[in-house]
Amino acid sequence: MSLPNRTRFVVKTFNKISPGGLARFRPEMYRIKPSDAAPPVAHAILLRSHKIQDEDVPLTCRAIARCGAGTNNCNVPRMTELGVPVFNTPGANANAVKELVLCGLFLASRGVYEGANHMVRLHADGTAHDQIEKVKAQYGGRELAGKTLGVVGLGAIGAAVAHSAIALGMKVVGHDPGLSVEAALRLPSGDMDMASLEDLVAGSDYVTLHAPYIKDVTHHLIGEALIKKMKPDASLLNFARGELVDEDALNARYEAGGGGRYITDFAVGPDLWPRTNVITIPHLGASTEEAEENAAAMAADTIQLFLETGTIRDSVNFPACALPARDEEMIHRVCVVTENRPGMLGELMSVFGGAGINVSQQINTSKGEIAYNVVDLELPRNADGKPELSSFKSFDELQAAIMELDGVKSSRLISDWCPGTGYAIKAGGEVIGIGVDSPEQESYAALAA
């Protein structure tokens, strides 16, 4: 199949992506296509809440970016198996979620929600002016200043909540067993304590959740044992994932006369939603114009950086990786995804060395079962501006040699003359994509058919 004259990357979008974020893609290098639009070829996918399936992912797709922090709607293990990095946008919606958490704290501490609903009924009855001073005592509350807030999960959102709570005069206790150095530097220095999850829950007047949902790890993180440790009047806030809370155990607390409120922006089960001390919000955490644009812009920048340079940042399944650019005419960059096993790097380097191709610089990083390689090859150009590949007649031949190695998942040449070409994958032992920009099989679902 002859190579079409494709001069731009194609980015496939699902959901409504912020126009301000999409504007980050340079039109001379990128075409933006909605999910239902032709062509089926796409070099990257951008999405928000769409639950992506194999049939959504063309074989030409190099990367998937989710405009948000969670990637539950992406089959990350499957994409890892296929050698496709999945990116997210941590921190892009942190301020928006933080502000809603603060709103949740006020809803938990004062009878604002219940009182406002009662005023609707009084206005409908025509008695609001007469009754307003008489009913206010029913909806009293307490102040946040001086109370203790337990923050479970100290990423960008948790850290922002901690700062704001301290500014409100609250005492803050944090818990995050996976706290990174970068995350630790965002925390209020000297103004908060760290504690075990059990001690945090037992000592807090309010507990707010900002941990990721990981099946079999954080499922029902706040379960029966911890709920029994909560103060009798403590409130629970969940703006992370609904599955973090054992609703049966929480309902049992309320059935037994436990107080406090449950504030969440996720739907709850039939036992909880009728309760007056349970307030559910329709998943508004990141639903601000600013957060949606921030997330889309961050995803767009990440995709461009990866497609144009091979750099990986903010990936949930691939290792961080960056190789400085060499502004030299004879340098050509190749990116190779392999299994993470001993000897793999040596086998890859032998392909270049055996052909007499000089490696100008390279980097190899790994994460779990995946190893990612970015290699700069020193290749002179011919009269057409394309590289001379020593003993190989073309890049296709070089790529075929790379793909023949056991353990290689995908490879691509970062081309400066035809974006979107030079990508090959290995699926079921079959190498697909060498010398073509649009494989016969349109998606990964077609491979299994």
XYZ file of C-alpha atoms in Angstrom:
449
model
C 0.000 0.000 0.000
C 1.433 3.373 -0.964
C 1.918 6.032 1.672
C -0.728 8.796 1.492
C 0.303 12.431 1.541
C -0.658 13.005 5.151
C 0.959 16.133 6.527
C -0.751 16.555 9.895
C -1.424 14.529 13.023
C -5.076 13.576 13.569
C -6.504 13.884 17.093
C -9.801 12.077 17.729
C -12.037 13.591 20.425
C -14.781 12.085 22.559
C -17.181 14.202 24.623
C -17.230 17.978 24.394
C -13.657 19.174 24.816
C -13.081 22.811 25.764
C -12.430 24.905 22.625
C -9.817 26.853 24.554
C -7.903 23.635 25.164
C -8.224 22.423 21.576
C -6.881 25.771 20.395
C -3.508 24.714 21.797
C -3.075 22.341 18.854
C -1.249 24.114 16.049
C -3.452 23.900 12.928
C -0.475 23.471 10.615
C 0.452 20.270 12.492
C -2.880 18.894 13.771
C -6.404 18.110 12.625
C -9.122 17.704 15.279
C -11.820 15.167 14.431
C -14.895 14.259 16.554
C -15.246 10.566 17.352
C -17.914 9.958 14.709
C -16.155 11.836 11.922
C -13.977 10.446 9.139
C -11.203 9.483 8.810
C -10.987 6.442 11.118
C -7.238 7.097 11.322
C -6.213 8.893 14.506
C -2.791 9.377 16.012
C -4.078 10.354 19.475
C -7.342 10.346 21.417
C -8.607 13.077 23.725
C -11.572 12.361 26.003
C -13.306 13.281 29.238
C -15.886 10.806 30.601
C -16.400 8.527 27.571
C -15.743 4.882 28.499
C -13.341 3.894 25.778
C -13.573 0.491 24.076
C -11.183 -1.375 21.794
C -13.264 -0.370 18.770
C -12.676 3.296 19.649
C -8.894 2.928 19.370
C -7.495 2.865 15.816
C -4.334 0.871 15.259
C -2.691 4.161 14.317
C -3.278 5.599 17.824
C -0.069 6.399 19.687
C -1.575 7.839 22.872
C -4.748 8.517 24.870
C -5.164 11.570 27.095
C -7.958 12.014 29.592
C -8.939 15.609 30.444
C -9.075 14.965 34.171
C -7.266 13.052 36.895
C -9.115 9.725 36.989
C -8.663 7.154 34.218
C -11.304 4.611 35.281
C -13.006 5.068 31.914
C -9.870 3.886 30.110
C -8.886 0.218 30.093
C -5.381 1.015 31.279
C -4.156 -2.605 31.545
C -5.311 -3.259 27.977
C -3.597 -0.116 26.664
C -0.423 -1.095 28.527
C -0.543 -4.514 26.913
C -0.823 -2.820 23.512
C 1.999 -0.373 24.245
C -0.217 2.730 24.240
C 0.483 5.347 26.942
C -2.504 6.776 28.810
C -2.096 10.330 30.090
C -4.119 12.349 32.597
C -4.085 15.950 33.802
C -3.337 15.928 37.550
C -3.949 19.246 39.224
C -5.768 20.855 36.298
C -9.080 20.796 38.175
C -7.628 21.077 41.690
C -8.926 24.572 42.413
C -12.415 23.792 41.113
C -12.714 20.651 43.255
C -11.199 22.407 46.261
C -13.827 25.147 46.089
C -16.617 22.565 45.969
C -15.089 20.739 48.943
C -15.175 24.008 50.880
C -18.826 24.332 49.887
C -19.302 20.782 51.188
C -17.739 21.731 54.506
C -20.219 24.583 54.896
C -23.112 22.297 53.932
C -21.919 19.786 56.517
C -21.541 22.341 59.317
C -24.598 24.534 58.800
C -28.222 23.823 57.883
C -27.985 25.862 54.688
C -29.295 23.175 52.321
C -32.184 22.103 54.537
C -33.052 25.681 55.417
C -33.096 26.782 51.778
C -35.413 23.914 50.885
C -37.731 24.846 53.750
C -37.813 28.457 52.559
C -38.978 27.267 49.135
C -41.982 25.636 50.819
C -42.694 28.698 52.956
C -42.597 30.982 49.923
C -44.962 28.634 48.104
C -47.334 28.812 51.094
C -47.047 32.595 51.275
C -45.773 32.437 54.875
C -42.044 33.050 54.344
C -41.999 36.600 55.765
C -43.910 35.575 58.887
C -42.038 32.338 59.564
C -38.430 33.136 58.663
C -37.333 34.169 62.154
C -39.341 31.396 63.802
C -37.874 28.494 61.807
C -34.210 29.493 61.750
C -33.501 27.746 65.039
C -34.245 24.422 63.335
C -31.264 24.876 61.022
C -28.481 25.938 63.323
C -24.986 24.538 63.088
C -21.438 25.041 64.197
C -18.444 26.976 62.988
C -15.490 25.385 61.203
C -12.839 27.402 63.043
C -11.127 25.287 65.677
C -12.500 22.008 64.318
C -10.318 19.208 62.948
C -10.362 18.243 59.275
C -8.892 14.909 58.231
C -7.645 14.905 54.627
C -7.235 11.437 53.107
C -5.072 11.739 49.993
C -2.638 14.626 49.655
C -2.279 15.123 45.932
C -2.976 18.441 44.241
C -6.591 18.586 45.465
C -5.932 17.338 48.985
C -3.076 19.801 49.439
C -5.218 22.691 48.188
C -8.021 21.720 50.591
C -5.532 21.567 53.471
C -4.248 25.084 52.751
C -7.758 26.550 52.571
C -8.942 24.744 55.700
C -6.015 26.141 57.669
C -6.885 29.604 56.370
C -10.391 29.068 57.806
C -8.884 28.370 61.226
C -9.241 24.595 61.134
C -6.769 22.061 62.453
C -5.705 19.728 59.638
C -4.511 16.144 59.849
C -3.389 14.335 56.689
C -2.893 10.761 55.538
C -1.281 9.551 52.317
C 0.868 6.409 52.309
C 1.993 7.086 48.738
C 3.034 10.696 49.264
C 5.691 11.753 46.773
C 8.390 14.328 47.406
C 6.738 16.653 44.894
C 3.380 16.318 46.664
C 4.968 16.811 50.075
C 6.409 20.130 48.955
C 2.869 21.379 48.228
C 1.700 20.801 51.796
C 1.390 23.549 54.431
C 4.817 23.425 56.034
C 4.578 22.932 59.796
C 0.857 23.727 59.929
C -0.576 20.213 59.700
C 0.013 16.827 61.268
C 0.211 13.403 59.633
C -1.512 10.351 61.092
C -2.524 6.792 60.388
C -5.905 6.420 58.724
C -7.384 4.994 61.921
C -6.159 7.876 64.087
C -7.201 10.454 61.488
C -10.761 9.122 61.343
C -11.044 8.809 65.112
C -9.844 12.358 65.788
C -11.518 14.376 63.033
C -14.737 16.388 63.066
C -14.782 16.231 59.269
C -13.134 13.669 56.982
C -12.641 14.514 53.307
C -11.558 11.909 50.742
C -9.139 12.643 47.896
C -7.641 9.212 47.270
C -7.705 7.455 43.885
C -9.984 4.474 43.365
C -7.946 1.331 42.787
C -9.873 -1.915 42.612
C -8.966 -4.304 45.443
C -6.832 -1.582 47.038
C -8.988 1.436 47.908
C -12.405 -0.126 47.321
C -14.415 0.678 50.480
C -11.394 2.440 51.930
C -13.795 3.912 54.464
C -15.398 0.678 55.610
C -17.229 -0.633 58.658
C -14.249 -0.649 61.012
C -13.259 2.951 60.261
C -16.833 4.250 60.256
C -17.267 2.839 63.772
C -14.214 4.868 64.850
C -15.695 8.189 63.681
C -16.837 10.726 66.261
C -20.600 10.556 66.886
C -21.193 13.879 65.118
C -18.407 13.691 62.500
C -19.224 14.356 58.848
C -17.807 12.608 55.797
C -17.095 14.329 52.466
C -16.439 12.324 49.304
C -15.473 14.229 46.163
C -13.078 11.521 44.942
C -14.879 8.278 43.975
C -18.145 6.836 45.241
C -16.639 3.365 45.647
C -14.278 4.574 48.363
C -17.121 4.484 50.899
C -18.952 1.383 52.135
C -22.499 2.709 51.923
C -23.959 -0.216 53.880
C -21.646 0.518 56.789
C -22.430 4.235 56.614
C -26.164 3.529 56.566
C -25.742 1.250 59.573
C -24.091 4.151 61.419
C -27.074 6.378 60.759
C -29.533 3.590 61.624
C -27.804 3.258 64.986
C -28.289 6.974 65.675
C -24.931 8.272 64.470
C -24.865 11.931 63.518
C -23.004 14.105 61.059
C -23.634 14.430 57.361
C -22.441 12.680 54.217
C -21.696 15.143 51.411
C -20.795 13.664 48.032
C -20.920 14.496 44.347
C -21.754 10.913 43.400
C -25.049 9.052 43.328
C -25.800 6.866 46.333
C -27.893 3.770 46.957
C -31.566 3.523 47.978
C -30.796 3.397 51.705
C -28.848 6.651 51.759
C -30.472 9.049 49.331
C -33.729 9.568 51.296
C -31.834 10.571 54.438
C -31.933 14.260 55.307
C -28.300 14.185 56.446
C -27.096 12.881 53.063
C -26.544 15.555 50.416
C -25.695 14.411 46.893
C -24.419 16.758 44.193
C -24.372 15.799 40.473
C -20.593 15.335 40.101
C -19.818 19.033 39.792
C -16.258 18.870 41.131
C -14.477 19.810 37.924
C -17.463 21.339 36.153
C -16.236 24.881 35.765
C -15.237 26.595 32.552
C -11.799 27.248 33.987
C -11.167 23.632 35.054
C -12.387 22.172 31.769
C -10.174 24.532 29.789
C -7.191 23.893 32.069
C -7.572 20.118 31.723
C -8.031 20.252 27.946
C -5.058 22.588 27.526
C -2.862 20.384 29.705
C -3.905 17.260 27.792
C -3.297 18.969 24.451
C 0.177 20.097 25.508
C 1.027 16.612 26.776
C -0.120 14.955 23.537
C 1.845 17.402 21.375
C 4.972 16.938 23.439
C 4.701 13.165 23.143
C 3.920 13.051 19.416
C 6.583 15.568 18.455
C 9.429 14.655 20.825
C 8.584 11.320 22.469
C 8.539 12.953 25.914
C 6.286 11.304 28.494
C 4.874 13.155 31.477
C 1.727 12.554 33.549
C 1.195 9.029 32.241
C -0.579 6.512 34.462
C 0.946 3.442 32.788
C 4.262 4.590 31.247
C 7.398 5.898 32.953
C 8.275 9.581 32.821
C 10.837 10.143 30.101
C 12.485 13.137 28.437
C 15.472 13.258 26.110
C 16.767 16.732 25.226
C 16.418 17.647 21.570
C 19.522 17.776 19.408
C 19.155 20.561 16.861
C 21.278 18.867 14.258
C 20.286 18.039 10.699
C 21.522 14.446 10.843
C 19.729 13.485 14.090
C 16.576 11.354 13.779
C 14.565 10.176 16.780
C 13.093 6.701 17.205
C 10.783 5.670 20.072
C 10.408 1.992 20.980
C 8.059 0.402 23.541
C 9.234 -2.973 24.851
C 8.712 -5.426 27.633
C 10.688 -4.577 30.749
C 13.121 -7.479 30.984
C 16.900 -7.992 31.285
C 18.771 -7.796 27.995
C 16.006 -6.043 26.075
C 17.893 -2.761 25.771
C 21.013 -4.562 24.565
C 19.054 -6.374 21.867
C 17.560 -3.090 20.675
C 20.933 -1.345 20.564
C 22.387 -4.256 18.611
C 19.989 -3.540 15.746
C 21.544 -0.104 15.313
C 25.097 -1.184 16.032
C 24.900 -4.144 13.683
C 23.851 -1.821 10.861
C 26.649 0.639 11.571
C 24.237 3.333 12.757
C 25.617 5.660 15.403
C 23.434 6.297 18.465
C 23.943 9.954 19.323
C 22.037 9.755 22.629
C 19.375 7.570 24.181
C 17.304 7.078 27.324
C 15.625 3.973 28.707
C 13.032 4.156 31.485
C 10.653 1.567 32.873
C 7.454 1.204 34.864
C 6.081 -2.181 35.817
C 6.076 -4.433 32.764
C 6.774 -1.576 30.302
C 10.106 -0.167 29.152
C 10.236 2.942 26.992
C 13.180 3.923 24.829
C 13.922 7.183 23.040
C 16.921 6.938 20.721
C 18.554 9.637 18.603
C 20.246 8.188 15.518
C 22.915 10.031 13.600
C 21.894 9.632 9.958
C 22.956 11.726 6.959
C 20.184 12.899 4.623
C 19.887 12.153 0.929
C 18.984 14.606 -1.830
C 15.274 14.264 -0.961
C 15.922 15.238 2.638
C 15.267 11.749 3.975
C 17.785 9.840 6.111
C 20.350 7.411 4.768
C 20.085 4.247 6.861
C 23.448 2.606 6.235
C 22.865 -1.087 5.422
C 19.080 -0.624 5.511
C 17.475 0.610 2.297
C 14.713 2.473 4.125
C 13.309 3.229 7.551
C 10.740 0.503 6.856
C 13.558 -2.061 6.799
C 15.071 -0.670 9.981
C 11.671 -0.687 11.666
C 11.047 -4.272 10.538
C 14.318 -5.306 12.187
C 13.281 -3.566 15.399
C 9.827 -5.160 15.363
C 11.303 -8.635 14.811
C 12.805 -8.506 18.302
C 10.915 -10.578 20.840
C 9.412 -8.234 23.420
C 8.972 -5.149 21.225
C 5.401 -3.793 21.374
C 5.598 -0.747 19.111
C 8.037 1.595 17.398
C 7.836 4.923 15.637
C 10.003 7.407 13.842
C 9.407 11.007 14.820
C 9.300 12.336 11.287
C 9.899 15.940 10.372
C 8.684 15.500 6.806
C 5.424 13.542 7.249
C 3.783 13.589 10.714
C 1.768 10.500 11.508
C 3.841 8.012 9.523
C 6.482 5.539 10.665
C 4.442 3.766 13.366
C 4.219 -0.002 13.802
C 2.687 -2.263 16.437
C 2.860 -5.937 17.281
C -0.440 -7.639 18.092
C -0.810 -11.368 18.497
C 2.675 -11.823 17.079
C 1.735 -9.952 13.885
C 3.531 -6.749 12.951
C 1.141 -4.130 11.583
C 1.766 -0.683 10.159
C 5.164 -0.782 8.488
C 5.011 1.246 5.285
C 1.342 2.217 5.691
C -0.436 5.004 7.503
C -3.848 3.334 7.585
C -3.758 -0.410 8.393
C -6.445 -2.626 6.953
C -7.785 -3.263 10.465
C -9.260 0.009 11.717
C -9.216 -0.703 15.453
C -7.926 -3.109 18.069
C -11.384 -4.647 18.209
C -10.951 -5.718 14.551
C -7.839 -7.700 15.478
C -9.845 -9.906 17.811
C -12.707 -10.384 15.338
